Tab-separated table of C-alpha atoms and ligand atoms in Angstrom:
chain	number	residue	atom	x	y	z
A	1	MET	CA	44.368	49.743	-33.823
A	2	LYS	CA	44.762	47.172	-30.945
A	3	ILE	CA	47.588	47.979	-28.658
A	4	VAL	CA	48.897	46.183	-25.520
A	5	ILE	CA	50.780	48.348	-23.128
A	6	ALA	CA	53.208	45.970	-20.851
A	7	ALA	CA	54.897	47.834	-17.785
A	8	SER	CA	56.062	46.927	-14.672
A	9	GLU	CA	54.271	49.917	-12.823
A	10	VAL	CA	51.318	51.512	-13.625
A	11	VAL	CA	49.217	54.162	-11.599
A	12	PRO	CA	47.129	53.800	-9.573
A	13	PHE	CA	48.030	50.243	-9.071
A	14	ALA	CA	51.747	50.409	-8.191
A	15	LYS	CA	54.286	52.941	-8.413
A	16	THR	CA	58.024	53.815	-7.785
A	17	GLY	CA	58.670	56.597	-10.426
A	18	GLY	CA	57.736	58.244	-13.324
A	19	LEU	CA	57.140	54.755	-15.563
A	20	ALA	CA	54.166	54.429	-13.491
A	21	ASP	CA	52.651	57.989	-14.410
A	22	VAL	CA	53.116	57.138	-17.927
A	23	GLY	CA	51.625	53.688	-17.720
A	24	GLY	CA	48.600	54.963	-16.127
A	25	ALA	CA	48.180	57.821	-18.621
A	26	LEU	CA	49.199	56.920	-21.861
A	27	PRO	CA	46.616	54.150	-22.347
A	28	LEU	CA	43.838	56.641	-21.481
A	29	ALA	CA	45.288	59.349	-24.068
A	30	LEU	CA	45.540	56.394	-26.697
A	31	GLU	CA	41.923	55.372	-26.194
A	32	LYS	CA	41.108	58.911	-26.791
A	33	GLN	CA	42.739	58.840	-30.010
A	34	GLY	CA	40.371	55.850	-30.966
A	35	ALA	CA	42.682	53.036	-30.136
A	36	GLU	CA	41.655	49.637	-28.408
A	37	VAL	CA	43.765	49.375	-25.467
A	38	ILE	CA	44.795	46.808	-22.810
A	39	VAL	CA	47.462	47.036	-20.022
A	40	ILE	CA	49.481	44.294	-18.639
A	41	MET	CA	51.631	44.501	-15.510
A	42	PRO	CA	52.590	41.927	-12.571
A	43	GLY	CA	50.130	41.451	-9.755
A	44	TYR	CA	52.199	42.689	-7.001
A	45	ARG	CA	51.146	42.782	-3.305
A	46	ALA	CA	50.230	46.368	-3.535
A	47	VAL	CA	47.685	45.529	-6.405
A	48	HIS	CA	45.720	43.077	-4.487
A	49	ASN	CA	45.998	45.057	-0.931
A	50	SER	CA	44.808	48.226	-2.736
A	51	LYS	CA	42.007	49.845	-0.792
A	52	THR	CA	41.061	52.125	-3.714
A	53	GLN	CA	41.003	49.741	-6.812
A	54	LYS	CA	38.647	46.773	-7.347
A	55	VAL	CA	40.882	43.702	-8.391
A	56	THR	CA	39.254	40.501	-9.343
A	57	LEU	CA	40.172	37.271	-10.343
A	58	LEU	CA	39.899	36.222	-14.061
A	59	LYS	CA	41.643	32.795	-14.063
A	60	ASP	CA	44.232	30.965	-12.118
A	61	GLY	CA	47.450	33.345	-12.104
A	62	VAL	CA	45.488	36.382	-13.788
A	63	SER	CA	43.730	39.062	-12.215
A	64	VAL	CA	41.957	41.891	-13.845
A	65	SER	CA	40.924	45.543	-13.214
A	66	ARG	CA	39.959	48.732	-15.055
A	67	LEU	CA	41.700	52.005	-15.995
A	68	GLY	CA	39.053	54.736	-16.742
A	69	LYS	CA	35.918	53.284	-17.689
A	70	LYS	CA	36.692	50.641	-20.468
A	71	ILE	CA	40.411	49.729	-20.393
A	72	ASN	CA	41.166	46.463	-18.892
A	73	VAL	CA	44.339	45.959	-16.674
A	74	TYR	CA	45.591	42.509	-16.572
A	75	PHE	CA	47.728	41.366	-13.568
A	76	ILE	CA	50.195	38.561	-13.998
A	77	ASP	CA	49.953	36.793	-10.443
A	78	ASN	CA	52.425	34.402	-8.807
A	79	ASN	CA	52.853	34.635	-5.274
A	80	LYS	CA	56.265	33.560	-5.297
A	81	TYR	CA	57.477	36.070	-7.542
A	82	PHE	CA	55.005	39.245	-6.794
A	83	ASP	CA	53.710	38.819	-3.271
A	84	ARG	CA	56.279	41.138	-1.667
A	85	ASP	CA	56.356	44.491	-0.303
A	86	GLY	CA	59.006	45.937	-3.000
A	87	LEU	CA	58.636	45.972	-6.796
A	88	TYR	CA	62.003	45.358	-7.450
A	89	GLN	CA	64.153	45.447	-4.315
A	90	ASP	CA	64.060	45.632	-0.452
A	91	LYS	CA	66.369	47.195	1.803
A	92	THR	CA	69.186	45.107	1.051
A	93	GLY	CA	69.049	45.699	-2.627
A	94	ASP	CA	67.661	44.445	-5.954
A	95	TYR	CA	65.808	40.905	-5.552
A	96	PRO	CA	68.187	38.157	-6.396
A	97	ASP	CA	65.502	36.452	-8.419
A	98	ASN	CA	64.419	39.321	-10.719
A	99	LEU	CA	65.307	37.577	-14.015
A	100	ASP	CA	62.907	34.728	-12.944
A	101	ARG	CA	60.167	37.189	-11.971
A	102	PHE	CA	60.473	39.456	-15.052
A	103	SER	CA	61.101	36.552	-17.606
A	104	TYR	CA	57.829	34.874	-16.077
A	105	PHE	CA	56.014	38.198	-16.322
A	106	CYS	CA	56.928	38.507	-20.025
A	107	LYS	CA	56.019	34.942	-21.032
A	108	GLU	CA	52.886	35.143	-19.220
A	109	SER	CA	51.836	38.053	-20.938
A	110	LEU	CA	51.943	36.620	-24.618
A	111	GLU	CA	50.380	33.754	-23.215
A	112	LEU	CA	47.552	35.733	-21.592
A	113	LEU	CA	46.914	37.469	-24.882
A	114	LYS	CA	46.333	34.179	-26.680
A	115	TYR	CA	43.968	33.117	-23.965
A	116	LEU	CA	42.140	36.456	-24.499
A	117	LYS	CA	42.290	36.090	-28.268
A	118	PHE	CA	43.517	39.458	-28.207
A	119	ARG	CA	45.464	39.923	-31.623
A	120	PRO	CA	47.311	42.963	-31.226
A	121	ASP	CA	48.647	45.168	-33.791
A	122	ILE	CA	51.035	46.797	-31.346
A	123	VAL	CA	52.826	45.453	-28.088
A	124	HIS	CA	54.352	48.367	-26.342
A	125	CYS	CA	56.859	47.419	-23.760
A	126	HIS	CA	58.656	49.598	-21.218
A	127	ASP	CA	62.080	49.346	-19.758
A	128	TRP	CA	63.675	46.203	-19.054
A	129	GLN	CA	61.341	44.654	-17.055
A	130	SER	CA	59.282	43.863	-20.204
A	131	ALA	CA	61.833	43.965	-22.646
A	132	LEU	CA	61.831	40.210	-23.250
A	133	ILE	CA	58.651	40.574	-25.076
A	134	PRO	CA	59.953	41.770	-28.233
A	135	VAL	CA	62.655	39.025	-27.712
A	136	TYR	CA	60.102	36.300	-27.414
A	137	LEU	CA	58.015	37.777	-30.362
A	138	LYS	CA	60.934	37.589	-32.602
A	139	THR	CA	62.193	33.775	-31.465
A	140	ILE	CA	59.774	31.660	-29.608
A	141	TYR	CA	56.536	33.154	-31.154
A	142	LYS	CA	57.992	33.944	-34.756
A	143	GLN	CA	56.054	31.236	-36.446
A	144	ASP	CA	53.004	31.589	-34.372
A	145	PRO	CA	50.217	32.490	-36.484
A	146	PHE	CA	48.496	34.341	-33.601
A	147	PHE	CA	50.930	37.136	-33.521
A	148	LYS	CA	51.529	37.387	-37.350
A	149	GLY	CA	51.463	41.209	-38.118
A	150	ALA	CA	52.114	42.106	-34.370
A	151	LYS	CA	54.979	44.702	-34.124
A	152	SER	CA	56.567	45.492	-30.927
A	153	ILE	CA	57.624	49.099	-29.672
A	154	PHE	CA	60.143	49.261	-26.845
A	155	THR	CA	60.426	52.666	-24.852
A	156	ILE	CA	63.357	53.219	-22.836
A	157	HIS	CA	62.561	55.301	-19.784
A	158	ASN	CA	65.926	55.238	-18.135
A	159	ILE	CA	68.980	53.511	-19.945
A	160	GLY	CA	70.765	53.282	-16.792
A	161	TYR	CA	68.885	50.556	-15.568
A	162	GLN	CA	69.548	47.615	-18.055
A	163	GLY	CA	68.583	44.460	-16.041
A	164	LEU	CA	72.071	42.912	-16.107
A	165	PHE	CA	72.566	39.182	-14.779
A	166	ALA	CA	75.200	36.725	-14.870
A	167	LYS	CA	75.602	34.243	-17.961
A	168	GLU	CA	74.451	31.091	-16.003
A	169	GLU	CA	71.054	32.314	-15.613
A	170	PHE	CA	70.532	32.471	-19.412
A	171	PRO	CA	68.710	28.830	-19.418
A	172	LYS	CA	65.942	30.497	-17.425
A	173	LEU	CA	65.009	32.597	-20.474
A	174	SER	CA	64.145	29.629	-22.541
A	175	LEU	CA	65.678	31.333	-25.432
A	176	ASP	CA	68.539	29.526	-27.704
A	177	TRP	CA	71.870	30.415	-26.993
A	178	SER	CA	72.233	31.619	-30.593
A	179	VAL	CA	70.814	34.909	-29.317
A	180	PHE	CA	73.561	35.228	-26.428
A	181	ASN	CA	76.058	37.415	-28.792
A	182	MET	CA	77.269	40.563	-29.301
A	183	GLU	CA	74.421	41.158	-31.919
A	184	GLY	CA	71.907	39.811	-29.099
A	185	LEU	CA	71.753	39.868	-25.482
A	186	GLU	CA	75.206	39.710	-24.314
A	187	TYR	CA	77.008	42.500	-22.868
A	188	TYR	CA	80.506	41.677	-21.757
A	189	ASN	CA	79.949	38.194	-21.076
A	190	LYS	CA	76.770	39.059	-19.021
A	191	ILE	CA	72.922	38.834	-20.056
A	192	ASN	CA	71.736	42.372	-20.826
A	193	ILE	CA	67.647	42.444	-20.966
A	194	LEU	CA	67.469	46.163	-21.983
A	195	LYS	CA	69.971	45.549	-25.121
A	196	GLY	CA	67.415	42.560	-25.847
A	197	GLY	CA	64.916	44.856	-26.147
A	198	ILE	CA	66.693	47.331	-28.356
A	199	VAL	CA	67.846	44.612	-30.774
A	200	PHE	CA	64.293	42.754	-31.022
A	201	SER	CA	61.888	45.412	-31.064
A	202	ASP	CA	60.637	46.709	-34.519
A	203	LEU	CA	60.954	50.482	-33.252
A	204	VAL	CA	62.787	52.100	-30.320
A	205	ASN	CA	61.553	54.878	-28.540
A	206	THR	CA	62.495	57.155	-25.468
A	207	VAL	CA	60.710	59.681	-23.669
A	208	SER	CA	61.951	63.099	-25.032
A	209	GLN	CA	63.620	64.048	-28.388
A	210	THR	CA	66.840	65.188	-26.694
A	211	TYR	CA	67.439	62.163	-24.667
A	212	SER	CA	66.939	60.002	-27.903
A	213	LYS	CA	69.987	61.721	-29.378
A	214	GLU	CA	71.823	61.796	-25.967
A	215	ILE	CA	71.932	58.093	-25.607
A	216	GLN	CA	73.297	57.633	-28.868
A	217	THR	CA	76.548	59.117	-27.198
A	218	LYS	CA	79.177	57.679	-25.113
A	219	GLU	CA	78.446	60.113	-22.265
A	220	PHE	CA	74.859	59.040	-21.663
A	221	GLY	CA	74.592	55.706	-23.598
A	222	PHE	CA	75.816	53.639	-20.340
A	223	GLY	CA	77.283	51.176	-23.167
A	224	MET	CA	74.219	51.038	-25.515
A	225	GLU	CA	75.226	53.741	-27.708
A	226	GLY	CA	76.851	51.418	-30.291
A	227	ILE	CA	73.607	49.398	-30.605
A	228	LEU	CA	71.516	52.195	-30.672
A	229	ASN	CA	73.604	53.978	-33.372
A	230	LYS	CA	73.152	51.063	-35.594
A	231	ARG	CA	69.458	51.198	-34.991
A	232	ARG	CA	69.499	55.305	-35.323
A	233	ASN	CA	66.752	55.385	-38.096
A	234	SER	CA	64.539	53.465	-35.861
A	235	VAL	CA	65.143	55.314	-32.733
A	236	PHE	CA	62.448	58.204	-31.610
A	237	GLY	CA	61.876	60.319	-29.115
A	238	ILE	CA	58.411	61.546	-27.595
A	239	ILE	CA	57.919	63.674	-24.588
A	240	ASN	CA	55.709	62.158	-21.911
A	241	GLY	CA	52.632	64.166	-21.125
A	242	LEU	CA	51.205	64.975	-17.576
A	243	ASP	CA	48.014	63.718	-16.537
A	244	TYR	CA	46.158	66.960	-15.569
A	245	SER	CA	43.225	64.861	-14.022
A	246	ILE	CA	45.985	64.185	-11.163
A	247	TRP	CA	48.111	67.176	-11.568
A	248	ASP	CA	46.114	70.306	-11.401
A	249	PRO	CA	46.262	72.886	-8.378
A	250	ALA	CA	42.569	73.816	-9.281
A	251	THR	CA	41.239	70.509	-8.547
A	252	ASP	CA	43.992	68.739	-6.504
A	253	LYS	CA	42.663	66.941	-3.490
A	254	HIS	CA	45.900	66.516	-1.524
A	255	ILE	CA	46.575	70.283	-1.333
A	256	PHE	CA	45.670	72.723	1.204
A	257	LYS	CA	43.921	75.277	-0.890
A	258	ASN	CA	43.141	74.808	-4.572
A	259	PHE	CA	44.298	77.424	-6.739
A	260	ASN	CA	44.295	78.556	-10.666
A	261	LEU	CA	45.732	81.214	-12.718
A	262	LYS	CA	43.114	83.692	-11.346
A	263	THR	CA	43.609	82.631	-7.988
A	264	VAL	CA	47.396	82.351	-7.801
A	265	GLU	CA	47.557	84.172	-4.474
A	266	ASP	CA	45.948	81.071	-2.953
A	267	LYS	CA	49.263	79.293	-3.465
A	268	ASP	CA	50.473	81.462	-0.397
A	269	VAL	CA	47.888	79.405	1.894
A	270	ASN	CA	49.576	76.055	0.307
A	271	LYS	CA	53.259	77.599	1.268
A	272	GLU	CA	52.339	78.684	4.842
A	273	GLU	CA	50.680	75.315	5.366
A	274	LEU	CA	53.589	73.340	4.003
A	275	GLN	CA	55.963	75.641	6.076
A	276	LYS	CA	54.055	74.820	9.192
A	277	PHE	CA	53.877	71.054	8.526
A	278	CYS	CA	57.572	70.985	7.675
A	279	LYS	CA	58.343	73.122	10.988
A	280	LEU	CA	59.944	75.653	8.971
A	281	PRO	CA	59.673	79.278	10.222
A	282	VAL	CA	56.466	80.735	8.412
A	283	LYS	CA	57.951	83.464	6.393
A	284	LYS	CA	56.256	84.547	2.967
A	285	GLY	CA	59.386	86.216	1.789
A	286	VAL	CA	61.781	83.548	2.391
A	287	PRO	CA	61.749	81.292	-1.145
A	288	LEU	CA	60.911	77.734	-0.250
A	289	PHE	CA	62.669	75.235	-2.548
A	290	GLY	CA	60.871	71.941	-3.138
A	291	ILE	CA	62.602	68.525	-3.975
A	292	VAL	CA	60.593	65.267	-4.821
A	293	SER	CA	62.971	62.886	-6.140
A	294	ARG	CA	64.985	59.648	-5.905
A	295	LEU	CA	68.068	60.614	-3.717
A	296	ALA	CA	70.712	59.523	-6.377
A	297	GLU	CA	73.434	60.859	-8.507
A	298	GLN	CA	71.234	60.731	-11.408
A	299	LYS	CA	69.060	63.439	-10.016
A	300	GLY	CA	71.817	65.635	-9.037
A	301	PHE	CA	72.406	64.707	-5.719
A	302	ASP	CA	76.133	64.533	-5.950
A	303	ILE	CA	76.536	68.144	-6.712
A	304	LEU	CA	73.689	68.996	-4.581
A	305	ALA	CA	75.573	67.091	-1.821
A	306	GLU	CA	78.866	68.961	-2.582
A	307	GLY	CA	77.153	72.542	-2.336
A	308	ILE	CA	74.343	71.663	0.309
A	309	ASP	CA	76.484	73.419	3.184
A	310	LYS	CA	77.025	76.582	1.215
A	311	ILE	CA	73.220	76.436	-0.297
A	312	CYS	CA	71.969	76.114	3.447
A	313	LYS	CA	73.664	79.263	4.446
A	314	MET	CA	71.738	81.406	1.926
A	315	ASP	CA	68.408	83.148	2.519
A	316	LEU	CA	66.064	80.145	1.774
A	317	GLN	CA	64.388	77.180	2.982
A	318	MET	CA	64.262	73.685	1.545
A	319	VAL	CA	61.883	70.614	1.672
A	320	ILE	CA	63.177	67.120	0.461
A	321	LEU	CA	61.056	64.127	-0.190
A	322	GLY	CA	62.452	61.009	-1.429
A	323	THR	CA	64.525	57.945	-0.660
A	324	GLY	CA	67.638	56.523	-2.490
A	325	ASP	CA	71.244	55.993	-1.679
A	326	LEU	CA	72.086	56.056	1.972
A	327	LYS	CA	75.016	57.982	1.120
A	328	TYR	CA	72.808	60.881	0.522
A	329	HIS	CA	70.168	60.168	3.323
A	330	LYS	CA	72.957	60.627	5.822
A	331	ILE	CA	74.225	63.756	4.292
A	332	MET	CA	70.945	65.327	4.117
A	333	GLU	CA	70.140	64.282	7.577
A	334	ASP	CA	73.243	66.016	8.914
A	335	MET	CA	71.811	68.990	7.240
A	336	VAL	CA	68.553	68.917	9.113
A	337	LYS	CA	70.768	68.830	12.383
A	338	LYS	CA	72.913	71.507	11.331
A	339	TYR	CA	70.195	73.773	9.863
A	340	PRO	CA	66.799	72.861	11.474
A	341	LYS	CA	65.347	76.106	10.405
A	342	VAL	CA	66.254	75.828	6.708
A	343	VAL	CA	66.049	72.170	5.847
A	344	SER	CA	63.116	69.855	6.360
A	345	LEU	CA	63.657	66.353	5.103
A	346	TYR	CA	61.113	63.213	4.571
A	347	LEU	CA	62.941	60.131	3.647
A	348	LYS	CA	59.728	58.249	2.414
A	349	PHE	CA	57.635	57.794	-0.772
A	350	ASP	CA	54.304	59.883	0.002
A	351	ASP	CA	52.016	60.871	-2.689
A	352	THR	CA	50.057	63.426	-0.565
A	353	LEU	CA	53.064	65.327	0.692
A	354	ALA	CA	54.473	65.250	-2.680
A	355	HIS	CA	51.471	67.070	-4.153
A	356	ARG	CA	51.857	69.573	-1.114
A	357	ILE	CA	55.315	70.422	-2.024
A	358	TYR	CA	54.658	71.025	-5.728
A	359	ALA	CA	51.891	73.421	-4.673
A	360	GLY	CA	53.524	75.194	-1.608
A	361	SER	CA	57.105	75.578	-2.754
A	362	ASP	CA	58.307	78.316	-4.889
A	363	ILE	CA	61.067	76.902	-6.744
A	364	PHE	CA	61.376	73.097	-7.698
A	365	LEU	CA	65.006	72.039	-7.325
A	366	MET	CA	65.637	69.101	-10.215
A	367	PRO	CA	69.269	69.203	-11.279
A	368	SER	CA	69.632	66.011	-12.874
A	369	LYS	CA	72.716	64.817	-14.119
A	370	TYR	CA	70.801	63.251	-16.804
A	371	GLU	CA	66.914	62.943	-17.155
A	372	PRO	CA	64.976	60.999	-19.853
A	373	CYS	CA	62.148	62.823	-19.480
A	374	GLY	CA	61.239	64.186	-15.947
A	375	LEU	CA	57.990	64.550	-14.636
A	376	GLY	CA	58.617	66.695	-11.580
A	377	GLN	CA	59.516	69.790	-13.756
A	378	MET	CA	56.202	69.405	-15.570
A	379	ILE	CA	54.136	68.865	-12.485
A	380	SER	CA	55.939	72.118	-10.736
A	381	LEU	CA	55.287	74.344	-13.690
A	382	LYS	CA	51.382	73.589	-13.557
A	383	TYR	CA	51.696	74.630	-9.835
A	384	GLY	CA	53.335	77.937	-10.433
A	385	THR	CA	56.545	76.523	-8.745
A	386	ILE	CA	59.703	77.468	-11.019
A	387	PRO	CA	61.597	74.734	-11.888
A	388	LEU	CA	65.612	75.053	-11.427
A	389	VAL	CA	67.128	72.447	-13.670
A	390	PHE	CA	70.296	71.133	-15.519
A	391	LYS	CA	70.050	71.490	-19.362
A	392	THR	CA	69.557	67.716	-20.209
A	393	GLY	CA	67.133	65.375	-21.820
A	394	GLY	CA	63.291	66.191	-21.175
A	395	LEU	CA	64.521	68.982	-18.906
A	396	ALA	CA	66.181	70.844	-21.912
A	397	ASP	CA	62.911	70.157	-23.828
A	398	THR	CA	60.349	71.568	-21.305
A	399	VAL	CA	62.154	74.187	-19.270
A	400	ASN	CA	64.060	77.141	-20.526
A	401	GLU	CA	64.830	80.848	-19.523
A	402	LYS	CA	61.213	81.778	-20.029
A	403	ASN	CA	59.755	79.465	-17.371
A	404	GLY	CA	62.451	78.670	-15.215
A	405	PHE	CA	66.179	78.446	-14.321
A	406	VAL	CA	68.649	76.413	-16.338
A	407	PHE	CA	72.211	75.763	-15.979
A	408	SER	CA	74.143	74.257	-18.916
A	409	SER	CA	77.591	73.134	-17.301
A	410	TYR	CA	77.024	70.172	-14.635
A	411	SER	CA	78.836	71.394	-11.439
A	412	LYS	CA	78.293	72.272	-7.591
A	413	ASP	CA	79.399	75.912	-8.775
A	414	GLU	CA	77.123	76.299	-11.587
A	415	LEU	CA	74.233	74.843	-9.497
A	416	ILE	CA	75.005	77.557	-6.572
A	417	ARG	CA	75.313	80.292	-9.081
A	418	THR	CA	71.888	79.419	-10.419
A	419	ILE	CA	70.593	79.397	-7.034
A	420	LYS	CA	71.594	82.582	-6.218
A	421	PHE	CA	70.430	84.061	-9.521
A	422	SER	CA	66.675	82.519	-8.705
A	423	LEU	CA	66.920	84.277	-4.980
A	424	ASP	CA	67.467	87.626	-6.863
A	425	ALA	CA	64.755	86.809	-9.332
A	426	PHE	CA	62.312	85.745	-6.363
A	427	LYS	CA	62.864	89.208	-4.795
A	428	LYS	CA	61.309	91.011	-7.726
A	429	ARG	CA	58.036	90.582	-7.244
A	430	LYS	CA	56.456	91.791	-10.401
A	431	SER	CA	58.392	89.763	-12.726
A	432	TRP	CA	57.800	86.859	-10.326
A	433	ASN	CA	54.448	86.948	-10.861
A	434	ALA	CA	54.910	87.006	-14.497
A	435	LEU	CA	57.375	84.130	-14.639
A	436	MET	CA	54.699	82.159	-12.681
A	437	GLU	CA	52.017	83.175	-14.706
A	438	LYS	CA	54.116	81.697	-17.735
A	439	ALA	CA	54.829	78.418	-15.852
A	440	MET	CA	51.264	77.743	-15.420
A	441	LYS	CA	50.329	78.364	-18.829
A	442	CYS	CA	52.885	75.549	-20.068
A	443	ASN	CA	50.834	72.694	-21.421
A	444	PHE	CA	52.223	69.189	-21.432
A	445	SER	CA	49.247	67.326	-22.007
A	446	TRP	CA	49.038	63.888	-23.315
A	447	ASP	CA	46.948	64.705	-26.316
A	448	GLU	CA	49.798	65.739	-28.614
A	449	SER	CA	52.274	62.821	-27.323
A	450	ALA	CA	49.506	60.250	-28.018
A	451	LYS	CA	48.989	61.590	-31.525
A	452	LYS	CA	52.725	61.191	-32.101
A	453	TYR	CA	52.778	57.266	-30.509
A	454	ILE	CA	49.575	56.264	-32.958
A	455	GLN	CA	51.882	57.939	-35.696
A	456	LEU	CA	54.766	55.951	-34.495
A	457	TYR	CA	52.708	52.738	-34.401
A	458	GLU	CA	51.451	53.172	-37.812
A	459	LYS	CA	55.282	53.489	-38.942
A	460	ALA	CA	55.998	50.391	-37.132
A	461	LYS	CA	52.968	48.517	-38.886
A	462	THR	CA	54.048	49.631	-42.325
A	463	GLY	CA	57.474	48.656	-41.413
B	501	ADP	P1	62.234	58.934	-12.206
B	501	ADP	O1	63.394	59.059	-12.930
B	501	ADP	O2	62.382	58.667	-10.760
B	501	ADP	O3	61.071	58.157	-12.876
B	501	ADP	P2	60.178	61.218	-13.027
B	501	ADP	O4	60.510	62.627	-12.607
B	501	ADP	O5	59.982	60.972	-14.204
B	501	ADP	O6	61.485	60.468	-12.031
B	501	ADP	O7	59.109	60.841	-12.026
B	501	ADP	C1	59.001	60.679	-10.711
B	501	ADP	C2	57.588	60.604	-10.309
B	501	ADP	O8	57.486	60.055	-9.076
B	501	ADP	C3	56.872	61.981	-10.287
B	501	ADP	O9	55.489	61.836	-10.385
B	501	ADP	C4	57.185	62.325	-8.755
B	501	ADP	O10	56.290	63.170	-8.112
B	501	ADP	C5	57.069	60.785	-7.829
B	501	ADP	N1	57.994	60.752	-6.783
B	501	ADP	C6	59.267	60.527	-6.571
B	501	ADP	N2	59.734	60.485	-5.510
B	501	ADP	C7	58.572	60.617	-4.531
B	501	ADP	C8	58.513	60.137	-3.201
B	501	ADP	N3	59.471	60.368	-2.282
B	501	ADP	N4	56.952	60.400	-2.665
B	501	ADP	C9	56.103	60.865	-3.906
B	501	ADP	N5	56.379	60.714	-5.147
B	501	ADP	C10	57.453	60.523	-5.598
């Protein structure tokens, strides 16, 4: 089966979040299942400045590199659109020409397939940035014999980001106005690119079973629940896997000391070094909470911010890594000033530090309000760092009372209650060690999920 993965971020070339982890791992997992895969993404500045990846020019406007040994990754280049520091935004907010940038990416991706003479069985698109590909396949390229039999899958990694643009920008899409209606790309007189992906793809998919149901409700659908309900027989959920060649405490090159189930006491070294690095008192008996996250309401920062003062008065330590809403930057900065021996804060994106937090913390705090899949909780499990989560989406599908701490009513009080509960559990060393062992034994490898994707592709092909 010939598969194209089109995504706006792919590890190890460019990353802002979980989509990149999937973009980098899924192609390799599909290849293991016997599929022929290529990847297409924008040629950002980060791609061309990479110190670790060899990127070469294929032709004017397209560069190429490799994922694993055999998978070609193609980059749609355009200095005007992609030679910038950010992927989607700068400090002032979203780039104003994002519609130009990603519609260009989608059009050129399809043209590239023709140039490469790569006739796909499946074009698998991810999030709004590549959502115009299914739209173009069903409109501009509908009669094109090259794409005869090509089916599109659209995966929603986060329905909260939809690519909304003013109606006046519609001509930029090179589409007929007839698709600008309630059954197409229109959403309350605006262009909604994600909606286009949902409507025009052959099958829709999300990154966990629970989230695939949740997005069909008003509470989680962000306005897309109606259109998803209409297509409910074509909406599926497959949990993301984790790339254990990157996320394994036994082999992780970033962490202070490697450990596995048999040498789990070496996790203490990681905790001690992390406490030193974070300028927190080196205390084995005080539970260290780790957060690696966007500082956003989605990630639970609203209830965390409400409760943080109370939380900081408890017998715990906390290290936070992430960037996001300035409002939450400020609240957390104030906490560091007020409780310097309790909270350590890093307002940046830092891959090495992220690995060290997963390895050195005792508890991983991820109280997301909604979470399509979530990778942080899966990573932390592997590192024996017990996740504390709100029961939603992929968190509900991967964390339970046997491997973590779960609260099921979204409020500051429930968060605080669950943190207190986890502090008590931490004191009982024997049962805590058993909990760590259970966590580390959890397996979310890509193999199972890749098999499910192949089944989904088959389903799309047979229509
Ligand atoms: P998201 O909704 O942001 O995609 P996920 O849990 O699916 O959330 O994935 C987040 C990924 O990004 C994880 O691999 C996490 O470790 C990583 N990450 C998030 N913030 C940072 C940061 N500030 N520095 C380094 N890695 C980060």
